[in-house]
PDB file of C-alpha atoms and ligand atoms in Angstrom:
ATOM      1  CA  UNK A  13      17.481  21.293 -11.293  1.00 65.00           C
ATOM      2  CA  UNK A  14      15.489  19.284 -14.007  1.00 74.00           C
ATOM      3  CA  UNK A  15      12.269  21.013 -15.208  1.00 87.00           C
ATOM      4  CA  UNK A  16       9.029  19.398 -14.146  1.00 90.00           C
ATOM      5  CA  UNK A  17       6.499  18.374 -16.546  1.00 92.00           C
ATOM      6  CA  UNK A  18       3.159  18.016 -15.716  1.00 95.00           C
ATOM      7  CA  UNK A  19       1.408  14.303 -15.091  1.00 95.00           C
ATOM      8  CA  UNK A  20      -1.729  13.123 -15.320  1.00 97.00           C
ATOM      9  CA  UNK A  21      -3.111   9.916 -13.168  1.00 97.00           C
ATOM     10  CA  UNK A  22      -5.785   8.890 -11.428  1.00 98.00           C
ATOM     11  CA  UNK A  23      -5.187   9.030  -7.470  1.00 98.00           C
ATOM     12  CA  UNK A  24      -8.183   7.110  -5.317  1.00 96.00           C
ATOM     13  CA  UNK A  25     -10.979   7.649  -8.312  1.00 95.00           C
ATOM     14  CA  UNK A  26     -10.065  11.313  -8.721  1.00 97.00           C
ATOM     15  CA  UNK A  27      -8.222  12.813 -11.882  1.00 97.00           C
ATOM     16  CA  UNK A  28      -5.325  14.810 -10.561  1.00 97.00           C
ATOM     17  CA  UNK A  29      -2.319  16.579 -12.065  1.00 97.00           C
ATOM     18  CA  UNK A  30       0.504  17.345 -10.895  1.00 96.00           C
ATOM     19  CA  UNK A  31       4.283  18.980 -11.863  1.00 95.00           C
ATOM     20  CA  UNK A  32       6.874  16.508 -10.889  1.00 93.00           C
ATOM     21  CA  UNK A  33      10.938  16.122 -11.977  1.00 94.00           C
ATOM     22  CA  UNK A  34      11.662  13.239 -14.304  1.00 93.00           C
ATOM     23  CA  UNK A  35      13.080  11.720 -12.107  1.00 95.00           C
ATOM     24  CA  UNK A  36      10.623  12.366  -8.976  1.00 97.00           C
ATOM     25  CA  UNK A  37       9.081   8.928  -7.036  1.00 98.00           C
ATOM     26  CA  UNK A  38       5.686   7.930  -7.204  1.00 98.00           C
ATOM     27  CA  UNK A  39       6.403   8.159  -3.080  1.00 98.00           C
ATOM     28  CA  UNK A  40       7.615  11.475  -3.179  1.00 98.00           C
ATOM     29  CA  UNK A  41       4.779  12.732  -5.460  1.00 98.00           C
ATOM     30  CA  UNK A  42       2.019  10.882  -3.116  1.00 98.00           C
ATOM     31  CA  UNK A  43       3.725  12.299   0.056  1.00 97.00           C
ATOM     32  CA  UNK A  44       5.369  16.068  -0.874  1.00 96.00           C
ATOM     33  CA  UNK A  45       2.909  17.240  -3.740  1.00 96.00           C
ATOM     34  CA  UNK A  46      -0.196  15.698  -3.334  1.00 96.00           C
ATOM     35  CA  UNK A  47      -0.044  14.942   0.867  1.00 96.00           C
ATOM     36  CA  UNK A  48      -1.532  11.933   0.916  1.00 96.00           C
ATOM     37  CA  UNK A  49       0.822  10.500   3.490  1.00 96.00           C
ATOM     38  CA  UNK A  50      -0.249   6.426   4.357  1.00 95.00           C
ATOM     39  CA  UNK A  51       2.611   5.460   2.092  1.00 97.00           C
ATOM     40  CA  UNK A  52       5.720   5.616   4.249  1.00 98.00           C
ATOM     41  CA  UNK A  53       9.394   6.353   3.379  1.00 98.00           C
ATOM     42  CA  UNK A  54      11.177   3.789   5.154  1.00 97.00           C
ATOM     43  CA  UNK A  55      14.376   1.971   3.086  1.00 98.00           C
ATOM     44  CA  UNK A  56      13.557   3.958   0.006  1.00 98.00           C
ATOM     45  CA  UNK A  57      15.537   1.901  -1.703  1.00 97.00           C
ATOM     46  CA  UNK A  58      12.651  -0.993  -2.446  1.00 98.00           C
ATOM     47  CA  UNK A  59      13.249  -3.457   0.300  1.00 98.00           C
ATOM     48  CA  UNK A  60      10.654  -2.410   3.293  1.00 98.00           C
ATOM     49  CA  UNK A  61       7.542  -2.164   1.703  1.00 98.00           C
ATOM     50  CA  UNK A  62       6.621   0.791   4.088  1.00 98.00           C
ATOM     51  CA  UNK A  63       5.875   2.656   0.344  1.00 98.00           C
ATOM     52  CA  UNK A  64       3.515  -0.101  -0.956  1.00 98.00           C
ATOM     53  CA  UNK A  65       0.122   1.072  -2.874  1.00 97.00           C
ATOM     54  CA  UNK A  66      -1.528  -0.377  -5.580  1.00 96.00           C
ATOM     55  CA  UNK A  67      -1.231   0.538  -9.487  1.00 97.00           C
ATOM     56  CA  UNK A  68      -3.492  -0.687 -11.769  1.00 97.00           C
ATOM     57  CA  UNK A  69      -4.813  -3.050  -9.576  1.00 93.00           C
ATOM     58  CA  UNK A  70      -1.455  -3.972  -8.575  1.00 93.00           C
ATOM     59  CA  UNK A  71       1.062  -3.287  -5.738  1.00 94.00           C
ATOM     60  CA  UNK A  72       4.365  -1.870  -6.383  1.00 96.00           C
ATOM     61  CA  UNK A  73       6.932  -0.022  -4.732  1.00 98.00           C
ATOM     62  CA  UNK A  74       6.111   3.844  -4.334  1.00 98.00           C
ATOM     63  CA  UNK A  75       9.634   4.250  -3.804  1.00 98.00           C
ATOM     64  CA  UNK A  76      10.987   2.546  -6.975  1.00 98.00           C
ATOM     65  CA  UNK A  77       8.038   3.919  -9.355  1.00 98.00           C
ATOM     66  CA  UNK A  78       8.923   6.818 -11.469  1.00 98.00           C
ATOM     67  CA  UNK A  79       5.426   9.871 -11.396  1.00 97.00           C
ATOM     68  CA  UNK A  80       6.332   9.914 -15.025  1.00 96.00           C
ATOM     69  CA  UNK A  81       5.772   5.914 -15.879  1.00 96.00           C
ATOM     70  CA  UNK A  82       2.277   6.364 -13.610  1.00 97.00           C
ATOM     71  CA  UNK A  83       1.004   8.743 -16.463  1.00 96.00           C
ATOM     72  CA  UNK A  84      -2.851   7.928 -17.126  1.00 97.00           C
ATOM     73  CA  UNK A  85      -2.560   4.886 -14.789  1.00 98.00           C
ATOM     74  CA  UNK A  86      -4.824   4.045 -11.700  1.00 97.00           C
ATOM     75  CA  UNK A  87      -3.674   4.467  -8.098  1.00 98.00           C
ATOM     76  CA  UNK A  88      -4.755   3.378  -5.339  1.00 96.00           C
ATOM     77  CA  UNK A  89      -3.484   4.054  -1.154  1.00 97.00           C
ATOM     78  CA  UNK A  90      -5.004   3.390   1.659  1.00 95.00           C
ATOM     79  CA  UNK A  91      -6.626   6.425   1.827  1.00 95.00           C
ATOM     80  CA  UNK A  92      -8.853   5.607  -1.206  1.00 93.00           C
ATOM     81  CA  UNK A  93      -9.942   2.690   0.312  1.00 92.00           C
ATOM     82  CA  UNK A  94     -12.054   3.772   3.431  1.00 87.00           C
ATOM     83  CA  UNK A  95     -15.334   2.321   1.659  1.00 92.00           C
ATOM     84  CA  UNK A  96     -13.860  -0.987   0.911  1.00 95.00           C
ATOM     85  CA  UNK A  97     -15.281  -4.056   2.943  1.00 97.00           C
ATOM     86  CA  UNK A  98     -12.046  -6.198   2.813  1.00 97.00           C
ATOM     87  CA  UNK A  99      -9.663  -3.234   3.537  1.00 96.00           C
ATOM     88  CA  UNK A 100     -12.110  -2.578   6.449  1.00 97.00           C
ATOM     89  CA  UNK A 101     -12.161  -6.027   7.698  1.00 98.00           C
ATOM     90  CA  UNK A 102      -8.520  -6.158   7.806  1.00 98.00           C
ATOM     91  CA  UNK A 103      -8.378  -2.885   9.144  1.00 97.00           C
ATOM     92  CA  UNK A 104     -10.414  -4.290  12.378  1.00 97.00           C
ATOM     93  CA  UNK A 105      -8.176  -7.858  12.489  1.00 98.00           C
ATOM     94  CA  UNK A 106      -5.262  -5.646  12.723  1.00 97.00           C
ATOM     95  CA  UNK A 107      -6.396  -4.034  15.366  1.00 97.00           C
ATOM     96  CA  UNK A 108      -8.271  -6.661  17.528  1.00 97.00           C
ATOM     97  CA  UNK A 109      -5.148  -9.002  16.769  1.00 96.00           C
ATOM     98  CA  UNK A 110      -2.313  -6.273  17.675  1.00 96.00           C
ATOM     99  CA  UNK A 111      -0.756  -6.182  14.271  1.00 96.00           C
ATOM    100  CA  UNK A 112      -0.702  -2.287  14.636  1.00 96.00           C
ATOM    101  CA  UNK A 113       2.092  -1.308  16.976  1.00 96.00           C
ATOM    102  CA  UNK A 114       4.240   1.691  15.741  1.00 97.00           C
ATOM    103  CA  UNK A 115       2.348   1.606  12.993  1.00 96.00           C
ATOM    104  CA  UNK A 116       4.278   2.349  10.649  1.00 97.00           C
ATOM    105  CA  UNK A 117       4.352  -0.625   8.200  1.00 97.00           C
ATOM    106  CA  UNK A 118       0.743  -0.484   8.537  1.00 97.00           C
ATOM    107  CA  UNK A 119       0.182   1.106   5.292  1.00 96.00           C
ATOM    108  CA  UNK A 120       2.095  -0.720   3.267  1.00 97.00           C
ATOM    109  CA  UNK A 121       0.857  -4.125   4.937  1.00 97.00           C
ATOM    110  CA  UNK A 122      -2.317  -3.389   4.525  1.00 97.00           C
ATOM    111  CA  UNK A 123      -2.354  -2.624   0.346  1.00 97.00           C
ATOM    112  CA  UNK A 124      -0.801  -6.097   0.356  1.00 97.00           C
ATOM    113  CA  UNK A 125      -2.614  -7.827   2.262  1.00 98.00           C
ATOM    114  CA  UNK A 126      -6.068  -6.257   0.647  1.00 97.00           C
ATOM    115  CA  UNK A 127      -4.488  -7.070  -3.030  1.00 96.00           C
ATOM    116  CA  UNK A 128      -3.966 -10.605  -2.092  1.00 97.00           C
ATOM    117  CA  UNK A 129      -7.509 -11.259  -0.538  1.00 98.00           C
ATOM    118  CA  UNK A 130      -8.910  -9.700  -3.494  1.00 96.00           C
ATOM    119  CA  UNK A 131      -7.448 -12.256  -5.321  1.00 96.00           C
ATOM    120  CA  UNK A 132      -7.335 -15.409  -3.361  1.00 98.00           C
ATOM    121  CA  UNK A 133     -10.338 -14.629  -0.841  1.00 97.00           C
ATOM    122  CA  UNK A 134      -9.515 -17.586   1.387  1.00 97.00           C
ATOM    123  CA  UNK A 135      -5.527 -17.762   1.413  1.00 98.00           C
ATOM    124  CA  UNK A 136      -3.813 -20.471   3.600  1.00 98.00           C
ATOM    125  CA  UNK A 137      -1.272 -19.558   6.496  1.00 98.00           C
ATOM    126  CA  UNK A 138       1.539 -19.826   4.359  1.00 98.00           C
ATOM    127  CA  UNK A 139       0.010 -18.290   0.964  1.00 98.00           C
ATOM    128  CA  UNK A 140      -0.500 -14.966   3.573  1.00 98.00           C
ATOM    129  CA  UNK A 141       3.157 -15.120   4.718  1.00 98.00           C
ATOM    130  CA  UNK A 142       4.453 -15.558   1.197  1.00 98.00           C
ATOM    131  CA  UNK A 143       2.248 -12.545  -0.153  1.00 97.00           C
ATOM    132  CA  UNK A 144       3.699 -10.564   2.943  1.00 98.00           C
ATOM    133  CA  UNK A 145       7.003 -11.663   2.531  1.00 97.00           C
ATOM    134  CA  UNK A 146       8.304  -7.964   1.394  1.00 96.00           C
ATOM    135  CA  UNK A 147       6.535  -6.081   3.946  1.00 98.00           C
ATOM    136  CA  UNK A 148       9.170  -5.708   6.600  1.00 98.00           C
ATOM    137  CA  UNK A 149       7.839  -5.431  10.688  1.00 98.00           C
ATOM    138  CA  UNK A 150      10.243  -4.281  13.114  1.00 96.00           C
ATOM    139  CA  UNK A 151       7.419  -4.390  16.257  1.00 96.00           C
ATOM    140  CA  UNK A 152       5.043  -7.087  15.951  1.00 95.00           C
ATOM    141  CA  UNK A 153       7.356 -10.764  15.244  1.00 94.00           C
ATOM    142  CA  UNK A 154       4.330 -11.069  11.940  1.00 97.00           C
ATOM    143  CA  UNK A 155       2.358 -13.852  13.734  1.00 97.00           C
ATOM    144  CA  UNK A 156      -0.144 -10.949  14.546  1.00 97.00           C
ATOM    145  CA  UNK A 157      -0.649  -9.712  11.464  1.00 98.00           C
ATOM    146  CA  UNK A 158      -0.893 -12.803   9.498  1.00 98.00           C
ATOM    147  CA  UNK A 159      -3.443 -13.818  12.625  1.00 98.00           C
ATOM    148  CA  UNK A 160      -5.358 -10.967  11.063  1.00 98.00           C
ATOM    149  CA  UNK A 161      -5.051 -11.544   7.108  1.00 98.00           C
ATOM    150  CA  UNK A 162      -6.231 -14.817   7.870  1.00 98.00           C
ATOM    151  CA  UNK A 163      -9.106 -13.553  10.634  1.00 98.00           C
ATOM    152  CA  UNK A 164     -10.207 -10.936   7.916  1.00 98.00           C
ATOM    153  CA  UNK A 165     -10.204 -13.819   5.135  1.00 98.00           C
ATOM    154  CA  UNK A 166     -12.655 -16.027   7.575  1.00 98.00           C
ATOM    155  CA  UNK A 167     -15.208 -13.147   7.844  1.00 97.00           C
ATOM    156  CA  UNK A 168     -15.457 -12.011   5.033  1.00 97.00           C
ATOM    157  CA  UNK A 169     -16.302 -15.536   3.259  1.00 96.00           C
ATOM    158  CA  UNK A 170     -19.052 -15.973   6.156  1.00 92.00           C
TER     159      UNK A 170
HETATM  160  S1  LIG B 219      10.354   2.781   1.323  1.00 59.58           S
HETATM  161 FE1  LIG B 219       9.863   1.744  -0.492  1.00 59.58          FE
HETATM  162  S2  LIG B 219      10.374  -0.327  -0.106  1.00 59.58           S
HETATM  163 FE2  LIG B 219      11.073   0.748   1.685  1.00 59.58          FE
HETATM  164  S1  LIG B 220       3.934  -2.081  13.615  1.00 59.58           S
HETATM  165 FE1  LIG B 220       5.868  -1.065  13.821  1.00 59.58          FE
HETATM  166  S2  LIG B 220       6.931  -1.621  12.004  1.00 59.58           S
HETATM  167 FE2  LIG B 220       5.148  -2.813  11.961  1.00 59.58          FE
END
């Protein structure tokens, strides 16, 4: 077995280190070392999006991320996100438009959808489907959910 080295990152606005393989995930750091458990293993092999979180202010696959390229970099999951207003607003669409069934896409879903309303805050019908477009849904047909990007978009410009 490989030796782990020791990485340094910034998880949700906290400093943390921790001892991973060279070749450990990002996904399997977040979920087996450090328990923070929002991002899911679905495909693992980069097509789901169940993994999604944000790095540097950017979302990427937990799954295809190597701990050791995350080294001094910023992450974010949903779990570092329970003061933000448009992670919260989507957080209620979702809910009030049944976009959360299983829930398991949930997490990933929602770092994508709160990355692209940070950056377009009033995104058309089509510019939420296109932004969603990797985030796979086995339960809810997506009508739902983008019902809710777009619901969240509409209050929070209000
Ligand atoms: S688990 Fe990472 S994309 Fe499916
Ligand atoms: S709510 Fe079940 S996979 Fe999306």
């Amino acid at each position: 077995m490989a030796k782990k080295m020791l990485h340094s990152l910034t998880l949700n606005g906290e400093e943390v280190e921790v001892a991973s393989a060279p070749d450990a995930t990002l996904l399997e750091t977040l979920r087996e070392d450090l328990r923070v458990l929002s991002s899911k293993r679905g495909c693992n092999q980069g097509v789901c999006g169940a993994c999604t979180v944000i790095v540097d202010g950017k979302p990427v696959r937990a799954c295809l991320t190597l701990t050791a390229r995350c080294e001094g970099r910023d992450v974010r999951t949903v779990e570092g996100l329970s003061q933000d207003p448009i992670l919260a607003a989507l957080q209620r669409h979702m809910v009030a438009e049944g976009g959360v069934q299983c829930g398991f896409c949930t997490g990933g879903m929602l770092m994508s959808a709160r990355n692209l309303l940070a950056e377009i805050p009033v995104p058309d019908r089509e510019t939420v489907k296109s932004a969603l477009s990797g985030n796979i849904c086995r339960c809810t047909g997506y009508h739902m959910i983008v019902d809710a990007v777009c619901g969240a978009a509409r209050e929070l410009a209000q």
